[in-house]
Coordinates of C-alpha atoms and ligand atoms in Angstrom, one line a residue:
X1 CA -27.3 -10.5 -14.8
X2 CA -23.9 -10.6 -16.4
X3 CA -21.0 -10.9 -13.9
X4 CA -18.8 -7.8 -13.8
X5 CA -15.1 -8.0 -14.4
X6 CA -12.1 -5.7 -13.9
X7 CA -12.7 -3.9 -17.2
X8 CA -16.3 -3.2 -16.4
X9 CA -15.3 -1.9 -13.0
X10 CA -12.5 0.3 -14.4
X11 CA -14.9 1.8 -17.0
X12 CA -17.5 2.6 -14.4
X13 CA -15.2 4.3 -11.9
X14 CA -15.7 8.0 -11.1
X15 CA -12.3 8.8 -9.8
X16 CA -13.5 11.9 -7.8
X17 CA -16.2 10.0 -6.1
X18 CA -13.9 7.1 -5.1
X19 CA -11.3 9.6 -4.0
X20 CA -13.8 11.4 -1.8
X21 CA -14.9 8.1 -0.2
X22 CA -11.3 7.1 0.4
X23 CA -10.7 10.5 2.0
X24 CA -13.6 10.0 4.3
X25 CA -12.2 6.8 5.6
X26 CA -8.7 8.4 6.1
X27 CA -10.3 11.2 8.1
X28 CA -12.0 8.7 10.4
X29 CA -8.8 6.7 11.0
X30 CA -6.6 9.7 11.3
X31 CA -7.0 10.5 15.0
X32 CA -6.3 6.9 16.2
X33 CA -2.9 6.4 17.9
X34 CA -1.6 3.3 16.1
X35 CA 1.7 1.6 16.6
X36 CA 3.2 -1.7 15.5
X37 CA 1.2 -3.4 18.2
X38 CA -1.6 -2.5 20.6
X39 CA -5.2 -1.4 20.7
X40 CA -4.9 1.4 18.2
X41 CA -3.9 -1.1 15.5
X42 CA -6.8 -3.4 16.6
X43 CA -9.3 -0.5 16.6
X44 CA -8.2 0.4 13.1
X45 CA -8.7 -3.2 11.9
X46 CA -12.2 -3.1 13.4
X47 CA -13.1 -0.1 11.4
X48 CA -11.8 -1.7 8.2
X49 CA -13.9 -4.8 8.9
X50 CA -17.0 -2.8 8.4
X51 CA -16.2 -2.7 4.7
X52 CA -14.3 -6.0 4.1
X53 CA -14.3 -9.4 5.6
X54 CA -10.9 -9.1 7.2
X55 CA -9.6 -11.9 9.4
X56 CA -7.6 -10.6 12.4
X57 CA -4.5 -12.6 13.6
X58 CA -2.7 -12.2 16.9
X59 CA 0.9 -13.3 17.2
X60 CA 2.3 -13.5 20.8
X61 CA 5.1 -11.3 21.9
X62 CA 8.3 -13.3 22.0
X63 CA 7.5 -15.3 18.8
X64 CA 10.7 -15.8 16.8
X65 CA 10.3 -14.7 13.2
X66 CA 13.4 -15.3 11.2
X67 CA 16.1 -13.0 12.7
X68 CA 13.5 -11.0 14.6
X69 CA 11.3 -11.4 17.7
X70 CA 7.7 -10.2 18.0
X71 CA 8.0 -7.3 20.4
X72 CA 6.1 -6.6 23.6
X73 CA 2.8 -4.9 23.1
X74 CA 2.5 -1.1 23.6
X75 CA -0.5 0.8 24.7
X76 CA -1.0 4.4 25.8
X77 CA -3.7 6.4 27.5
X78 CA -2.2 9.8 28.1
X79 CA 1.0 11.8 28.1
X80 CA 2.1 15.4 28.6
X81 CA 4.9 17.7 29.6
X82 CA 3.9 20.5 32.1
X83 CA 5.9 23.5 33.0
X84 CA 6.1 25.0 36.5
X85 CA 3.0 27.1 35.8
X86 CA 1.0 23.9 35.2
X87 CA 0.8 24.6 31.5
X88 CA 1.0 21.7 29.1
X89 CA 3.7 22.3 26.5
X90 CA 3.1 18.9 24.8
X91 CA -0.2 17.1 25.1
X92 CA -0.9 13.6 23.7
X93 CA -4.6 14.4 23.7
X94 CA -4.0 17.2 21.1
X95 CA -1.8 15.1 18.9
X96 CA -0.5 11.6 19.4
X97 CA 2.7 12.6 17.5
X98 CA 3.8 14.5 20.6
X99 CA 4.9 11.2 22.2
X100 CA 7.7 9.1 20.8
X101 CA 5.8 6.0 19.7
X102 CA 6.6 3.0 22.0
X103 CA 7.8 5.2 24.9
X104 CA 8.0 3.4 28.2
X105 CA 5.9 4.8 31.1
X106 CA 7.4 7.7 33.0
X107 CA 6.2 10.1 35.7
X108 CA 8.8 12.4 37.1
X109 CA 10.1 15.9 37.5
X110 CA 13.1 16.8 35.4
X111 CA 15.3 19.8 34.7
X112 CA 15.2 21.5 31.3
X113 CA 18.7 20.0 30.6
X114 CA 17.4 16.4 31.2
X115 CA 14.2 17.1 29.4
X116 CA 16.0 18.3 26.3
X117 CA 17.7 14.9 26.0
X118 CA 14.3 13.4 25.3
X119 CA 12.9 16.1 22.9
X120 CA 12.7 16.0 19.2
X121 CA 12.0 18.9 16.9
X122 CA 12.4 20.0 13.2
X123 CA 14.5 23.2 13.1
X124 CA 14.0 23.5 9.3
X125 CA 10.2 23.4 9.7
X126 CA 9.7 25.2 13.0
X127 CA 5.9 24.8 13.3
X128 CA 5.8 21.1 12.4
X129 CA 6.0 18.2 14.9
X130 CA 8.1 15.2 13.9
X131 CA 7.0 11.6 14.1
X132 CA 9.5 9.4 16.1
X133 CA 9.5 5.9 17.3
X134 CA 11.5 3.8 19.7
X135 CA 10.4 0.3 18.8
X136 CA 13.4 -1.7 19.6
X137 CA 15.0 0.4 22.4
X138 CA 13.2 1.0 25.7
X139 CA 13.2 4.7 26.1
X140 CA 10.8 7.6 26.3
X141 CA 10.5 11.0 24.5
X142 CA 8.4 13.8 23.2
X143 CA 8.1 15.6 19.9
X144 CA 7.2 19.2 19.6
X145 CA 7.4 22.1 17.3
X146 CA 10.8 23.9 17.2
X147 CA 8.9 27.2 17.9
X148 CA 7.7 25.8 21.2
X149 CA 11.1 24.2 22.0
X150 CA 13.0 27.5 21.7
X151 CA 10.6 29.2 24.1
X152 CA 11.3 26.7 26.9
X153 CA 12.7 28.4 30.0
X154 CA 15.1 27.0 32.6
X155 CA 13.2 25.3 35.5
X156 CA 11.5 22.1 36.3
X157 CA 9.1 20.1 34.1
X158 CA 6.7 17.3 34.9
X159 CA 6.8 14.5 32.4
X160 CA 4.1 12.0 32.3
X161 CA 3.5 9.1 30.0
X162 CA 0.7 6.7 30.9
X163 CA 1.8 3.8 28.7
X164 CA 2.3 0.0 29.1
X165 CA 4.9 -2.2 27.4
X166 CA 4.1 -5.7 28.2
X167 CA 3.8 -9.2 26.8
X168 CA 0.8 -9.3 24.5
X169 CA 0.6 -9.8 20.8
X170 CA 1.1 -8.3 17.3
X171 CA -2.1 -8.0 15.3
X172 CA -2.6 -8.0 11.6
X173 CA -5.5 -8.2 9.2
X174 CA -5.7 -10.5 6.2
X175 CA -8.3 -11.0 3.6
X176 CA -8.2 -13.8 1.1
X177 CA -10.4 -13.9 -1.9
X178 CA -10.5 -17.1 -3.9
X179 CA -10.3 -16.6 -7.7
X180 CA -10.7 -19.0 -10.7
X181 CA -7.0 -19.8 -10.2
X182 CA -5.0 -20.7 -7.2
X183 CA -2.2 -18.3 -8.0
X184 CA -2.4 -15.1 -6.1
X185 CA -2.0 -11.4 -6.2
X186 CA -0.7 -10.0 -3.0
X187 CA -1.7 -6.5 -1.9
X188 CA 0.1 -5.3 1.2
X189 CA 0.1 -2.1 3.2
X190 CA 1.6 -1.0 6.5
X191 CA -1.1 0.1 8.9
X192 CA 1.0 1.0 12.0
X193 CA 1.5 4.8 11.7
X194 CA -0.5 7.1 14.0
X195 CA -1.8 10.5 12.8
X196 CA -0.1 10.5 9.4
X197 CA -2.4 10.7 6.4
X198 CA -0.4 9.9 3.4
X199 CA 2.0 7.5 5.1
X200 CA 0.0 5.3 5.2
X201 CA -3.8 5.8 5.7
X202 CA -3.8 6.5 2.0
X203 CA -2.4 3.1 1.1
X204 CA -4.8 1.4 3.5
X205 CA -7.8 3.2 2.1
X206 CA -6.8 2.2 -1.4
X207 CA -6.5 -1.4 -0.4
X208 CA -9.8 -1.4 1.4
X209 CA -11.6 0.1 -1.7
X210 CA -9.9 -2.4 -4.0
X211 CA -10.8 -5.3 -1.8
X212 CA -14.4 -4.1 -1.4
X213 CA -14.8 -3.7 -5.2
X214 CA -13.1 -6.9 -6.2
X215 CA -15.4 -9.1 -4.0
X216 CA -18.4 -9.1 -6.4
X217 CA -16.2 -9.3 -9.6
X218 CA -15.4 -12.3 -11.7
X219 CA -11.6 -12.6 -11.3
X220 CA -9.0 -15.0 -12.5
X221 CA -6.5 -14.6 -9.7
X222 CA -7.0 -15.2 -6.0
X223 CA -6.3 -12.0 -4.0
X224 CA -4.6 -11.7 -0.6
X225 CA -4.8 -8.4 1.2
X226 CA -2.5 -7.7 4.2
X227 CA -2.9 -4.8 6.7
X228 CA 0.3 -5.2 8.7
X229 CA 2.7 -3.3 10.9
X230 CA 5.6 -2.1 8.8
X231 CA 8.7 -4.3 8.7
X232 CA 8.0 -6.6 11.7
X233 CA 4.5 -7.3 10.3
X234 CA 5.8 -8.3 6.8
X235 CA 8.6 -10.4 8.5
X236 CA 6.1 -12.1 10.8
X237 CA 3.7 -12.9 8.0
X238 CA 6.4 -14.3 5.8
X239 CA 7.8 -16.4 8.6
X240 CA 4.4 -17.9 9.5
X241 CA 3.2 -18.3 5.9
X242 CA 6.3 -19.2 4.0
X243 CA 4.5 -22.1 2.2
X244 CA 1.9 -19.7 0.8
X245 CA 4.5 -17.5 -0.9
X246 CA 5.0 -20.1 -3.8
X247 CA 1.5 -19.1 -5.1
X248 CA 2.2 -15.4 -5.2
X249 CA 2.3 -14.6 -8.9
X250 CA 2.4 -10.8 -8.5
X251 CA 2.1 -8.3 -5.7
X252 CA 2.0 -4.6 -4.9
X253 CA 2.9 -2.7 -1.7
X254 CA 0.7 0.4 -1.5
X255 CA 1.9 3.4 0.3
X256 CA 1.8 7.2 0.1
X257 CA -0.9 7.3 -2.7
X258 CA -2.6 10.5 -1.7
X259 CA -0.2 13.4 -2.2
X260 CA -0.1 15.7 -5.2
X261 CA 3.1 14.3 -6.7
X262 CA 3.5 12.1 -9.8
X263 CA 2.9 8.4 -9.5
X264 CA 6.0 6.4 -8.8
X265 CA 6.3 2.7 -9.4
X266 CA 9.3 0.9 -7.8
X267 CA 10.0 -2.3 -9.6
X268 CA 10.4 -5.6 -7.8
X269 CA 13.9 -6.9 -7.3
X270 CA 13.4 -9.1 -10.4
X271 CA 13.1 -6.0 -12.4
X272 CA 11.2 -7.6 -15.3
X273 CA 8.4 -9.5 -13.5
X274 CA 4.9 -9.4 -15.0
X275 CA 3.8 -6.8 -12.4
X276 CA 6.8 -4.6 -13.4
X277 CA 5.9 -4.8 -17.0
X278 CA 2.1 -4.3 -16.4
X279 CA 2.8 -1.3 -14.2
X280 CA 5.2 0.2 -16.8
X281 CA 2.7 -0.4 -19.6
X282 CA -0.3 1.2 -17.8
X283 CA 1.6 4.2 -16.3
X284 CA 3.4 5.0 -19.5
X285 CA 0.1 5.0 -21.4
X286 CA -1.8 6.9 -18.7
X287 CA -1.0 10.3 -20.2
X288 CA 0.3 11.6 -16.9
X289 CA 3.9 12.1 -15.9
X290 CA 5.1 9.1 -13.8
X291 CA 8.4 7.7 -12.6
X292 CA 9.4 4.1 -12.9
X293 CA 12.3 3.3 -10.7
X294 CA 14.5 0.2 -10.2
X295 CA 14.4 -1.7 -6.9
X296 CA 16.5 -0.5 -4.0
X297 CA 16.7 -2.2 -0.6
X298 CA 15.1 0.5 1.5
X299 CA 11.6 1.9 1.5
X300 CA 8.5 -0.1 2.6
X301 CA 7.7 -3.8 2.9
X302 CA 8.9 -4.7 -0.6
X303 CA 12.2 -4.9 1.2
X304 CA 11.0 -8.0 2.9
X305 CA 9.1 -9.5 0.0
X306 CA 12.1 -8.9 -2.2
X307 CA 14.7 -10.1 0.2
X308 CA 16.9 -12.7 -1.7
X309 CA 15.4 -15.7 0.2
X310 CA 11.9 -14.8 -1.2
X311 CA 12.6 -12.6 -4.2
X312 CA 8.9 -12.3 -4.8
X313 CA 7.5 -10.4 -7.8
X314 CA 6.2 -7.5 -5.6
X315 CA 6.6 -3.9 -6.6
X316 CA 5.7 -0.7 -4.7
X317 CA 3.1 1.8 -5.9
X318 CA 3.2 5.3 -4.5
X319 CA 3.1 8.9 -5.5
X320 CA 6.1 10.9 -4.2
X321 CA 8.3 8.1 -2.9
X322 CA 9.3 7.3 0.7
X323 CA 11.1 10.1 2.4
X324 CA 11.2 12.4 -0.6
X325 CA 8.8 15.0 0.5
X326 CA 9.4 17.4 3.5
X327 CA 6.0 16.5 5.1
X328 CA 7.1 12.8 5.4
X329 CA 7.0 11.6 9.0
X330 CA 5.8 15.0 10.4
X331 CA 2.6 16.6 11.5
X332 CA 2.3 18.2 8.1
X333 CA 1.4 14.8 6.6
X334 CA -2.1 15.6 7.7
X335 CA -5.6 15.7 6.2
X336 CA -4.7 18.8 4.1
X337 CA -1.8 17.0 2.6
X338 CA -3.8 14.2 1.0
X339 CA -6.1 15.1 -1.9
X340 CA -9.3 13.2 -3.0
X341 CA -8.4 13.5 -6.6
X342 CA -4.9 12.0 -6.1
X343 CA -6.4 9.2 -4.1
X344 CA -9.0 8.5 -6.8
X345 CA -6.4 8.6 -9.5
X346 CA -4.1 6.2 -7.6
X347 CA -7.0 3.8 -7.2
X348 CA -7.8 4.0 -10.9
X349 CA -4.2 3.3 -12.0
X350 CA -3.8 0.4 -9.6
X351 CA -7.1 -1.1 -10.8
X352 CA -5.8 -0.7 -14.4
X353 CA -2.6 -2.5 -13.6
X354 CA -4.6 -5.4 -12.1
X355 CA -6.9 -5.4 -15.1
X356 CA -3.8 -6.0 -17.3
X357 CA -2.6 -8.9 -15.1
X358 CA -6.1 -10.4 -15.1
X359 CA -6.3 -10.3 -18.9
X360 CA -2.7 -11.2 -19.7
X361 CA -3.2 -14.7 -21.1
X362 CA -1.4 -16.6 -23.9
X363 CA -3.3 -17.8 -26.9
X364 CA -2.7 -19.9 -30.0
X365 CA -3.8 -19.1 -33.5
X366 CA -6.2 -21.8 -34.7
X367 CA -5.7 -20.8 -38.4
X368 CA -1.9 -20.3 -38.5
X369 CA -1.2 -21.1 -42.1
X370 CA -1.6 -17.8 -43.8
X371 CA -4.0 -15.1 -42.5
X372 CA -7.5 -16.2 -41.9
X373 CA -10.0 -14.3 -44.1
X374 CA -11.3 -11.7 -41.8
X375 CA -13.7 -10.2 -44.3
X376 CA -15.9 -13.2 -44.6
X377 CA -16.3 -13.1 -40.8
X378 CA -17.2 -9.5 -40.8
X379 CA -14.0 -8.5 -39.1
X380 CA -12.3 -6.5 -41.8
X381 CA -13.0 -2.9 -42.5
X382 CA -15.8 -3.0 -40.1
X383 CA -16.2 0.0 -37.9
X384 CA -15.2 -0.4 -34.3
X385 CA -12.7 -3.3 -34.9
X386 CA -9.0 -2.7 -34.5
X387 CA -7.7 -4.6 -37.5
X388 CA -4.1 -3.8 -36.7
X389 CA -4.4 -5.3 -33.2
X390 CA -6.1 -8.4 -34.7
X391 CA -3.3 -8.9 -37.1
X392 CA -0.7 -8.6 -34.4
X393 CA -2.6 -11.0 -32.1
X394 CA -3.1 -13.6 -34.9
X395 CA 0.6 -13.4 -35.9
X396 CA 2.1 -13.6 -32.4
X397 CA -0.3 -16.0 -30.8
X398 CA 1.9 -19.0 -31.3
X399 CA 1.7 -20.1 -27.7
X400 CA 4.8 -18.2 -26.7
X401 CA 3.6 -14.6 -26.4
X402 CA 1.2 -13.2 -23.8
X403 CA -1.1 -10.4 -24.7
X404 CA 1.2 -8.0 -22.9
X405 CA 4.1 -9.3 -25.0
X406 CA 2.0 -8.6 -28.1
X407 CA 1.0 -5.1 -26.9
X408 CA 4.6 -4.2 -26.2
X409 CA 5.9 -5.6 -29.6
X410 CA 3.1 -3.9 -31.5
X411 CA 3.3 -0.6 -29.6
X412 CA -0.4 -0.8 -28.9
X413 CA -2.3 -0.4 -25.7
X414 CA -3.2 -3.6 -23.8
X415 CA -6.8 -2.7 -24.1
X416 CA -6.8 -2.8 -27.9
X417 CA -5.0 -6.1 -27.9
X418 CA -7.3 -7.6 -25.3
X419 CA -10.4 -6.6 -27.2
X420 CA -8.9 -8.0 -30.5
X421 CA -8.2 -11.3 -28.8
X422 CA -11.7 -11.5 -27.4
X423 CA -13.2 -10.9 -30.8
X424 CA -10.9 -13.5 -32.4
X425 CA -11.8 -16.0 -29.7
X426 CA -15.5 -15.4 -30.3
X427 CA -14.9 -16.4 -34.0
X428 CA -12.9 -19.5 -33.0
X429 CA -9.7 -18.1 -34.4
X430 CA -7.9 -18.2 -31.0
X431 CA -7.6 -20.7 -28.2
X432 CA -6.3 -20.0 -24.8
X433 CA -3.2 -21.8 -23.7
X434 CA -3.6 -23.3 -20.3
X435 CA -0.4 -22.5 -18.4
Ligands
LIG1 ZN1 6.5 5.8 7.6

């Protein structure tokens, strides 16, 4: 049987079906209380390992990673606030967002005044619960809806957080897939948020499906998938794997890929890296509205990959960007907010970008003195052949232009140029330049 490649896979994709499968995985992961360390993160990796051969790494608390230190490990069993009538007004068992993530343990009775110093709400969206963290400051707190908050009466409240914050480790998952070449494509996503669907169970599910479907394919590049806690995970990975970064030819951070907004591609810091040009080419030709934005130094882990000491060619693929939708970091980023058709479409476009990278080789015309006679080879005026693309490929294949360069100069889709090059290769009119 013929080995499948990226083009075969892209053509066989049913976006709705993939989107539904991605959604099913998101729904399974959604209830787990994740954080940047701890058992929720590990349990998540265990679930992902059913689908892909992920290796799990543990980095001890206290490990120095550039200017940062791997924090203590946080775990939680239960938490609530009870009023004097013994009624729970915030309950971790109902939603893990009710507890400020990384809260230290607490068990005491407090006045309403003291309690309010530890409460977070969203007055502009009174029935949503915010998502808050306290990673690098030992404190405790609760999040609740503003509707609930304004109903609180004077009196005493019992606050209880059954958590631990102790020396342990930071976990992350990594999958490496050897390709024909040593150069790599990095796919990274943060996997540390608790019950939030778009940010970033969506990016995780996209990465899992991609990894799963690339495994049986014939592929040129090696692929490295990272499922890491945001910021500290990327910093930790870069600090412990600095020598591997020289092989990263292209990379994508995947986040927020399931909402109904347009696709947004944020360029790498380099601005004109191959990944930036491939993403631009695919998205501009996709027929859908999309936004291509320049790099800026906040957002997701592209901040670390694109810090000046690394300056890796890593862009960020999302739909509505980081922080630009009201549901961001709230209980409204739930299973209703992500849509299977958006997930499937994001998957398709990422796959299409990778397909361009895989096929973006440089060739040399073996018959460069005047045009070769295409007619005698059955390549002229024959139905199904894109003569214009062949003429462009023949003319620009002087060893200096990649197929993407040619597609851009010719104003043609990469696909047409790629197929023309394949045909010309089969007729010994082109030879691949080994770079
Ligand atoms: Zn986030």
